[in-house]
Tab-separated table of C-alpha atoms in Angstrom:
chain	number	residue	atom	x	y	z
A	274	UNK	CA	-22.093	19.932	-25.960
A	275	UNK	CA	-23.146	21.560	-22.726
A	276	UNK	CA	-21.867	24.889	-23.993
A	277	UNK	CA	-24.037	24.795	-27.100
A	278	UNK	CA	-26.987	23.844	-24.938
A	279	UNK	CA	-26.677	27.067	-22.957
A	280	UNK	CA	-26.562	29.094	-26.177
A	281	UNK	CA	-29.964	27.932	-27.308
A	282	UNK	CA	-32.436	30.316	-25.709
A	283	UNK	CA	-35.175	28.810	-23.662
A	284	UNK	CA	-33.429	25.480	-23.244
A	285	UNK	CA	-32.232	24.692	-19.794
A	286	UNK	CA	-28.783	23.332	-19.178
A	287	UNK	CA	-29.120	19.836	-17.824
A	288	UNK	CA	-26.908	19.361	-14.774
A	289	UNK	CA	-26.163	15.744	-15.629
A	290	UNK	CA	-24.692	16.830	-18.985
A	291	UNK	CA	-22.387	19.233	-17.215
A	292	UNK	CA	-21.394	16.524	-14.741
A	293	UNK	CA	-20.747	14.030	-17.522
A	294	UNK	CA	-18.589	16.566	-19.358
A	295	UNK	CA	-16.592	17.309	-16.234
A	296	UNK	CA	-16.077	13.598	-15.640
A	297	UNK	CA	-14.881	13.175	-19.233
A	298	UNK	CA	-12.453	16.075	-18.966
A	299	UNK	CA	-11.127	14.717	-15.675
A	300	UNK	CA	-10.750	11.205	-17.085
A	301	UNK	CA	-8.885	12.487	-20.151
A	302	UNK	CA	-6.673	14.620	-17.951
A	303	UNK	CA	-5.844	11.620	-15.753
A	304	UNK	CA	-4.969	9.588	-18.831
A	305	UNK	CA	-2.845	12.099	-20.722
A	306	UNK	CA	-0.857	13.514	-17.820
A	307	UNK	CA	1.406	10.738	-16.558
A	308	UNK	CA	2.557	12.681	-13.546
A	309	UNK	CA	-0.469	13.853	-11.684
A	310	UNK	CA	1.354	14.048	-8.420
A	311	UNK	CA	2.676	16.333	-5.746
A	312	UNK	CA	5.686	18.489	-6.413
A	313	UNK	CA	8.736	16.269	-6.319
A	314	UNK	CA	11.437	16.955	-3.764
A	315	UNK	CA	14.614	18.346	-5.262
A	316	UNK	CA	17.721	16.175	-5.291
A	317	UNK	CA	20.952	17.501	-6.642
A	318	UNK	CA	22.714	14.663	-8.388
A	319	UNK	CA	25.280	14.998	-11.129
A	320	UNK	CA	25.084	12.555	-13.969
A	321	UNK	CA	27.625	11.883	-16.669
A	322	UNK	CA	25.072	11.268	-19.390
A	323	UNK	CA	21.450	12.247	-19.959
A	324	UNK	CA	20.685	8.548	-20.307
A	325	UNK	CA	21.744	8.016	-16.691
A	326	UNK	CA	19.575	10.911	-15.601
A	327	UNK	CA	16.607	9.502	-17.493
A	328	UNK	CA	17.086	6.101	-15.921
A	329	UNK	CA	17.256	7.707	-12.485
A	330	UNK	CA	13.981	9.538	-13.129
A	331	UNK	CA	12.339	6.449	-14.515
A	332	UNK	CA	13.441	4.194	-11.656
A	333	UNK	CA	12.492	6.598	-8.902
A	334	UNK	CA	9.097	6.950	-10.546
A	335	UNK	CA	8.601	3.203	-10.754
A	336	UNK	CA	9.450	2.339	-7.166
A	337	UNK	CA	7.004	2.943	-4.400
A	338	UNK	CA	7.996	4.617	-1.162
A	339	UNK	CA	7.692	2.038	1.645
A	340	UNK	CA	6.919	4.691	4.244
A	341	UNK	CA	4.457	7.091	2.618
A	342	UNK	CA	2.731	4.354	0.801
A	343	UNK	CA	0.790	6.243	-1.814
A	344	UNK	CA	3.768	7.977	-3.343
A	345	UNK	CA	6.597	6.845	-5.541
A	346	UNK	CA	10.186	7.471	-4.592
A	347	UNK	CA	10.492	10.560	-6.764
A	348	UNK	CA	7.555	12.366	-5.213
A	349	UNK	CA	7.949	11.278	-1.613
A	350	UNK	CA	9.508	13.603	0.932
A	351	UNK	CA	10.015	10.720	3.385
A	352	UNK	CA	13.447	10.000	4.803
A	353	UNK	CA	13.709	6.471	3.514
A	354	UNK	CA	12.664	7.619	0.021
A	355	UNK	CA	15.616	10.003	-0.085
A	356	UNK	CA	17.902	7.165	1.033
A	357	UNK	CA	16.563	4.885	-1.666
A	358	UNK	CA	16.974	7.570	-4.335
A	359	UNK	CA	20.551	7.959	-3.196
A	360	UNK	CA	21.026	4.205	-3.520
A	361	UNK	CA	19.525	4.242	-7.029
A	362	UNK	CA	21.917	7.040	-7.969
A	363	UNK	CA	24.862	5.106	-6.564
A	364	UNK	CA	23.901	1.930	-8.415
A	365	UNK	CA	23.391	3.766	-11.712
A	366	UNK	CA	26.790	5.419	-11.386
A	367	UNK	CA	28.324	2.044	-10.572
A	368	UNK	CA	26.970	0.803	-13.884
A	369	UNK	CA	24.311	-1.580	-12.608
A	370	UNK	CA	21.459	-2.419	-14.953
A	371	UNK	CA	17.813	-1.632	-14.285
A	372	UNK	CA	17.179	-5.318	-13.625
A	373	UNK	CA	19.941	-5.464	-11.034
A	374	UNK	CA	18.601	-2.378	-9.298
A	375	UNK	CA	15.103	-3.855	-9.263
A	376	UNK	CA	16.481	-7.075	-7.795
A	377	UNK	CA	18.254	-5.041	-5.094
A	378	UNK	CA	14.976	-3.376	-4.129
A	379	UNK	CA	12.930	-6.575	-4.290
A	380	UNK	CA	15.401	-8.425	-2.101
A	381	UNK	CA	14.970	-5.863	0.661
A	382	UNK	CA	11.433	-4.568	0.385
A	383	UNK	CA	9.606	-7.250	-1.585
A	384	UNK	CA	6.930	-6.838	-4.233
A	385	UNK	CA	5.568	-3.918	-2.289
A	386	UNK	CA	8.278	-1.648	-3.693
A	387	UNK	CA	7.020	-2.087	-7.252
A	388	UNK	CA	4.387	0.391	-8.322
A	389	UNK	CA	3.674	-1.791	-11.328
A	390	UNK	CA	3.010	-5.168	-9.723
A	391	UNK	CA	4.436	-8.236	-11.392
A	392	UNK	CA	2.010	-10.665	-12.937
A	393	UNK	CA	1.831	-13.533	-10.468
A	394	UNK	CA	-0.909	-15.854	-9.313
A	395	UNK	CA	-1.642	-13.417	-6.496
A	396	UNK	CA	-1.979	-10.414	-8.773
A	397	UNK	CA	-3.996	-11.980	-11.600
A	398	UNK	CA	-7.227	-10.466	-10.282
A	399	UNK	CA	-5.521	-7.113	-9.910
A	400	UNK	CA	-4.395	-7.118	-13.528
A	401	UNK	CA	-7.449	-8.604	-15.186
A	402	UNK	CA	-10.171	-7.625	-12.699
A	403	UNK	CA	-10.990	-4.368	-14.538
A	404	UNK	CA	-11.409	-6.204	-17.853
A	405	UNK	CA	-13.629	-8.704	-16.072
A	406	UNK	CA	-15.788	-5.901	-14.691
A	407	UNK	CA	-15.939	-4.239	-18.113
A	408	UNK	CA	-17.104	-7.471	-19.724
A	409	UNK	CA	-19.686	-7.942	-16.970
A	410	UNK	CA	-20.883	-4.381	-17.564
A	411	UNK	CA	-21.194	-4.934	-21.317
A	412	UNK	CA	-23.094	-8.152	-20.703
A	413	UNK	CA	-25.500	-6.493	-18.272
A	414	UNK	CA	-26.018	-3.502	-20.572
A	415	UNK	CA	-26.751	-5.801	-23.497
A	416	UNK	CA	-29.255	-7.776	-21.452
A	417	UNK	CA	-31.043	-4.631	-20.342
A	418	UNK	CA	-31.310	-3.116	-23.816
A	419	UNK	CA	-32.360	-6.404	-25.315
A	420	UNK	CA	-35.149	-7.005	-22.806
A	421	UNK	CA	-36.554	-3.469	-23.109
A	422	UNK	CA	-36.298	-3.519	-26.909
A	423	UNK	CA	-38.028	-6.862	-27.066
A	424	UNK	CA	-41.039	-5.707	-25.112
A	425	UNK	CA	-42.737	-4.096	-28.139
A	426	UNK	CA	-42.956	-7.365	-29.976
A	427	UNK	CA	-43.552	-9.458	-26.926
A	428	UNK	CA	-45.535	-12.633	-27.187
A	429	UNK	CA	-46.386	-12.617	-23.513
A	430	UNK	CA	-50.107	-13.412	-23.184
A	431	UNK	CA	-51.136	-10.815	-20.602
A	432	UNK	CA	-49.261	-7.982	-22.285
A	433	UNK	CA	-50.853	-8.640	-25.656
A	434	UNK	CA	-54.266	-8.691	-24.037
A	435	UNK	CA	-53.728	-5.278	-22.488
A	436	UNK	CA	-52.689	-3.935	-25.844
A	437	UNK	CA	-55.746	-5.313	-27.547
A	438	UNK	CA	-58.310	-4.248	-24.963
A	439	UNK	CA	-57.503	-0.546	-25.370
A	440	UNK	CA	-60.549	0.816	-27.106
A	441	UNK	CA	-60.463	3.701	-29.584
A	442	UNK	CA	-61.854	6.035	-26.921
A	443	UNK	CA	-59.185	5.053	-24.488
A	444	UNK	CA	-56.499	5.535	-27.111
A	445	UNK	CA	-57.721	9.046	-27.779
A	446	UNK	CA	-57.626	9.817	-24.078
A	447	UNK	CA	-54.163	8.404	-23.810
A	448	UNK	CA	-52.859	10.576	-26.612
A	449	UNK	CA	-54.479	13.621	-24.989
A	450	UNK	CA	-52.783	12.802	-21.719
A	451	UNK	CA	-49.462	12.286	-23.447
A	452	UNK	CA	-49.803	15.672	-25.140
A	453	UNK	CA	-50.259	17.203	-21.707
A	454	UNK	CA	-53.758	18.493	-22.297
A	455	UNK	CA	-56.389	18.762	-19.562
A	456	UNK	CA	-58.398	15.609	-19.272
A	457	UNK	CA	-61.857	16.388	-20.581
A	458	UNK	CA	-63.391	13.174	-19.270
A	459	UNK	CA	-62.230	13.815	-15.765
A	460	UNK	CA	-62.572	17.543	-14.908
A	461	UNK	CA	-61.489	17.113	-11.296
A	462	UNK	CA	-58.068	15.971	-12.386
A	463	UNK	CA	-56.779	19.387	-13.438
A	464	UNK	CA	-53.962	19.898	-11.039
B	56	UNK	CA	-32.918	-19.565	-14.086
B	57	UNK	CA	-35.145	-16.549	-13.595
B	58	UNK	CA	-35.024	-16.984	-9.831
B	59	UNK	CA	-31.263	-17.043	-9.968
B	60	UNK	CA	-31.283	-13.732	-11.814
B	61	UNK	CA	-33.476	-12.291	-9.123
B	62	UNK	CA	-30.889	-13.112	-6.509
B	63	UNK	CA	-27.962	-11.783	-8.518
B	64	UNK	CA	-27.823	-8.417	-6.685
B	65	UNK	CA	-27.816	-10.239	-3.355
B	66	UNK	CA	-25.011	-12.506	-4.511
B	67	UNK	CA	-22.977	-9.553	-5.779
B	68	UNK	CA	-23.588	-7.774	-2.496
B	69	UNK	CA	-22.506	-10.812	-0.498
B	70	UNK	CA	-19.267	-11.218	-2.474
B	71	UNK	CA	-18.434	-7.528	-2.158
B	72	UNK	CA	-19.311	-7.553	1.535
B	73	UNK	CA	-16.943	-10.447	2.222
B	74	UNK	CA	-14.052	-8.713	0.423
B	75	UNK	CA	-14.683	-5.357	2.060
B	76	UNK	CA	-15.155	-6.876	5.496
B	77	UNK	CA	-11.772	-8.542	5.118
B	78	UNK	CA	-10.342	-5.281	3.830
B	79	UNK	CA	-11.310	-3.554	7.055
B	80	UNK	CA	-8.879	-5.730	8.962
B	81	UNK	CA	-5.978	-5.732	6.514
B	82	UNK	CA	-3.066	-3.682	7.767
B	83	UNK	CA	-1.415	-2.033	4.801
B	84	UNK	CA	1.011	-0.050	6.927
B	85	UNK	CA	3.161	-2.996	7.885
B	86	UNK	CA	5.083	-4.588	5.058
B	87	UNK	CA	5.879	-8.270	5.268
B	88	UNK	CA	9.617	-8.591	5.739
B	89	UNK	CA	11.661	-10.211	3.007
B	90	UNK	CA	14.362	-11.102	5.473
B	91	UNK	CA	12.596	-13.654	7.646
B	92	UNK	CA	14.733	-16.825	7.833
B	93	UNK	CA	17.556	-15.070	6.049
B	94	UNK	CA	20.945	-14.255	7.505
B	95	UNK	CA	21.364	-10.874	9.143
B	96	UNK	CA	23.070	-8.715	6.487
B	97	UNK	CA	26.715	-7.978	7.186
B	98	UNK	CA	27.825	-4.531	8.247
B	99	UNK	CA	30.863	-2.606	9.301
B	100	UNK	CA	29.681	0.300	11.372
B	101	UNK	CA	30.849	2.458	14.242
B	102	UNK	CA	29.646	1.724	17.745
B	103	UNK	CA	27.924	4.489	19.653
B	104	UNK	CA	29.556	3.626	22.934
B	105	UNK	CA	32.185	3.222	24.173
B	106	UNK	CA	33.492	5.096	21.181
B	107	UNK	CA	34.377	4.991	17.556
B	108	UNK	CA	35.205	1.310	17.273
B	109	UNK	CA	34.063	-0.601	14.247
B	110	UNK	CA	31.669	-3.470	14.719
B	111	UNK	CA	30.636	-6.267	12.332
B	112	UNK	CA	28.203	-9.184	12.653
B	113	UNK	CA	31.073	-11.029	14.404
B	114	UNK	CA	30.609	-8.735	17.389
B	115	UNK	CA	26.989	-9.696	17.876
B	116	UNK	CA	25.984	-12.204	20.568
B	117	UNK	CA	26.132	-15.895	19.657
B	118	UNK	CA	22.855	-16.457	21.438
B	119	UNK	CA	19.387	-15.258	20.329
B	120	UNK	CA	19.081	-11.486	20.551
B	121	UNK	CA	16.842	-8.572	19.709
B	122	UNK	CA	17.914	-5.969	17.164
B	123	UNK	CA	16.088	-2.695	17.671
B	124	UNK	CA	16.120	0.156	15.135
B	125	UNK	CA	15.810	3.382	17.101
B	126	UNK	CA	16.506	7.089	17.057
B	127	UNK	CA	16.404	9.933	19.565
B	128	UNK	CA	13.803	11.682	17.336
B	129	UNK	CA	11.493	8.680	17.521
B	130	UNK	CA	8.663	9.013	19.989
B	131	UNK	CA	7.543	5.364	19.985
B	132	UNK	CA	11.129	4.405	20.870
B	133	UNK	CA	10.669	6.355	24.084
B	134	UNK	CA	7.619	4.214	24.793
B	135	UNK	CA	9.564	1.008	24.208
B	136	UNK	CA	12.469	1.990	26.404
B	137	UNK	CA	11.043	1.015	29.838
B	138	UNK	CA	10.162	-2.440	28.512
B	139	UNK	CA	13.677	-2.927	27.166
B	140	UNK	CA	15.162	-1.580	30.408
B	141	UNK	CA	13.170	-4.121	32.409
B	142	UNK	CA	14.329	-6.877	30.051
B	143	UNK	CA	17.934	-5.861	30.578
B	144	UNK	CA	17.570	-5.739	34.371
B	145	UNK	CA	16.068	-9.207	34.371
B	146	UNK	CA	18.700	-10.413	31.914
B	147	UNK	CA	16.023	-11.838	29.620
B	148	UNK	CA	17.674	-11.346	26.250
B	149	UNK	CA	20.457	-9.141	24.851
B	150	UNK	CA	19.161	-6.115	22.961
B	151	UNK	CA	21.314	-4.608	20.224
B	152	UNK	CA	20.518	-1.074	19.135
B	153	UNK	CA	20.856	0.288	15.628
B	154	UNK	CA	20.902	4.052	15.949
B	155	UNK	CA	19.131	4.873	12.712
B	156	UNK	CA	19.577	8.212	10.905
B	157	UNK	CA	20.438	10.047	14.085
B	158	UNK	CA	23.347	12.092	15.410
B	159	UNK	CA	25.733	10.609	17.989
B	160	UNK	CA	25.325	13.503	20.396
B	161	UNK	CA	21.535	13.382	20.371
B	162	UNK	CA	21.618	9.605	20.743
B	163	UNK	CA	23.996	9.641	23.723
B	164	UNK	CA	21.967	12.350	25.401
B	165	UNK	CA	18.789	10.339	24.869
B	166	UNK	CA	20.402	7.275	26.481
B	167	UNK	CA	21.654	9.367	29.417
B	168	UNK	CA	18.199	10.715	30.092
B	169	UNK	CA	16.062	7.643	29.443
B	170	UNK	CA	18.419	4.822	30.313
B	171	UNK	CA	20.415	2.517	28.095
B	172	UNK	CA	18.893	-0.929	27.579
B	173	UNK	CA	21.298	-1.855	24.773
B	174	UNK	CA	24.277	-4.144	25.231
B	175	UNK	CA	25.711	-2.733	22.018
B	176	UNK	CA	24.727	0.184	19.838
B	177	UNK	CA	25.795	0.472	16.233
B	178	UNK	CA	25.538	3.711	14.298
B	179	UNK	CA	23.699	3.794	10.981
B	180	UNK	CA	23.585	7.550	10.497
B	181	UNK	CA	23.164	7.336	6.705
B	182	UNK	CA	20.407	4.733	6.821
B	183	UNK	CA	22.393	2.496	4.461
B	184	UNK	CA	22.302	-0.532	6.756
B	185	UNK	CA	18.615	0.133	7.306
B	186	UNK	CA	18.042	-0.358	3.581
B	187	UNK	CA	19.778	-3.740	3.765
B	188	UNK	CA	17.376	-4.636	6.557
B	189	UNK	CA	14.360	-3.404	4.614
B	190	UNK	CA	13.730	-0.809	7.294
B	191	UNK	CA	11.504	2.132	6.469
B	192	UNK	CA	11.311	3.940	9.771
B	193	UNK	CA	12.085	3.573	13.457
B	194	UNK	CA	11.095	1.704	15.483
B	195	UNK	CA	11.454	-1.682	13.889
B	196	UNK	CA	12.562	-4.734	15.812
B	197	UNK	CA	14.133	-7.971	14.630
B	198	UNK	CA	14.646	-11.173	16.553
B	199	UNK	CA	17.812	-12.968	15.474
B	200	UNK	CA	18.643	-16.568	16.393
B	201	UNK	CA	21.956	-17.923	17.670
B	202	UNK	CA	23.125	-18.656	14.121
B	203	UNK	CA	22.575	-15.096	12.990
B	204	UNK	CA	19.337	-15.724	11.086
B	205	UNK	CA	16.477	-13.247	11.302
B	206	UNK	CA	13.459	-15.109	12.628
B	207	UNK	CA	10.903	-12.415	13.394
B	208	UNK	CA	10.202	-8.796	12.653
B	209	UNK	CA	7.969	-6.367	14.462
B	210	UNK	CA	7.160	-3.043	12.823
B	211	UNK	CA	6.183	-0.143	15.038
B	212	UNK	CA	6.037	0.274	18.775
B	213	UNK	CA	6.497	-2.664	21.074
B	214	UNK	CA	4.088	-2.084	23.906
B	215	UNK	CA	3.790	-4.319	26.908
B	216	UNK	CA	1.247	-6.543	25.214
B	217	UNK	CA	3.337	-6.978	22.059
B	218	UNK	CA	6.316	-7.797	24.267
B	219	UNK	CA	4.402	-10.451	26.211
B	220	UNK	CA	2.409	-11.948	23.358
B	221	UNK	CA	4.727	-11.627	20.358
B	222	UNK	CA	8.323	-10.950	21.237
B	223	UNK	CA	8.944	-13.068	24.323
B	224	UNK	CA	7.345	-16.283	22.994
B	225	UNK	CA	9.655	-16.120	19.953
B	226	UNK	CA	12.663	-15.299	22.123
B	227	UNK	CA	11.948	-18.216	24.500
B	228	UNK	CA	11.433	-20.542	21.557
B	229	UNK	CA	14.792	-19.554	20.066
B	230	UNK	CA	16.515	-19.780	23.439
B	231	UNK	CA	15.243	-23.300	23.985
B	232	UNK	CA	16.281	-24.246	20.437
B	233	UNK	CA	19.718	-22.898	21.230
B	234	UNK	CA	19.951	-24.887	24.473
B	235	UNK	CA	18.981	-28.099	22.716
B	236	UNK	CA	21.617	-27.437	20.057
B	237	UNK	CA	24.242	-26.582	22.694
B	238	UNK	CA	23.737	-29.585	24.964
């Protein structure tokens, strides 16, 4: 939409449109690319099946590195992350299930290790907070549009009086002003 | 009702301010340990000195002791060393070292240069035992009671203040518990 705006001659490109477009593109990019992250360190592990390899990838993506706290195990170069990846590999090759591996991690590092926090009493706000804020936003937006839309047909005494006391002359002057013409009644006000 | 609406921004501000003020003082770098009041995980690891003997939890003191995760590469460990040395000289509490993800040669050299405060040093060169302890980097320090239960964990450097205000009170508490149980 911003592109077409630039193509129309004489119409200036509004910076807020451009900004909004950029924000949209960024938001979509964040949503559709699941791995917006630093280049993962390279481990050389041999798997017997592709299923094992997939599980390894999945698990090391789902666990959080306890040392470099804003990275998962697969993207963290930290020493303990490499150790934990090695442990995940060992447990997969020993035939442990995903649940058993998660229990192993939880027992040692606690809920912190999970990048997708479990739904507990402590994390309720974390999970449902965004929905709460969205609902609050919708409510506020509705209130604002309703109150501004309702002003035209307001029954408020003072506002109706103002509307009525505009004489025909004043209305004409108002429409002149709105059309951006010089005010004939007030020649000094030309700037 | 209208007045309440007027104050809504102030209320929102106040709520946010309380949360953010609290957030300023939350320390996200130190994880709460899962192992408090749990038994020290078993191990079978080499000792650093006198040589390549194997040690297990059976070889640990049967009185309260400190278990310190350290490495020769770890700068904060160098800071802790004089405090531990003083504790050893005064015979305050046994300190067990876990040489974490290090090489034996570098570790022995480090002890030669800086002094050895440890009554026993076990070698965890792969970091496998560290995982059992929920360790994510040296230095980390555990206080273990006479029954082999972990009772306290300190993450990061132990400076003189942490030693006086955190470590020693717990150690004394456990030592007096142990004396009551022994008598």
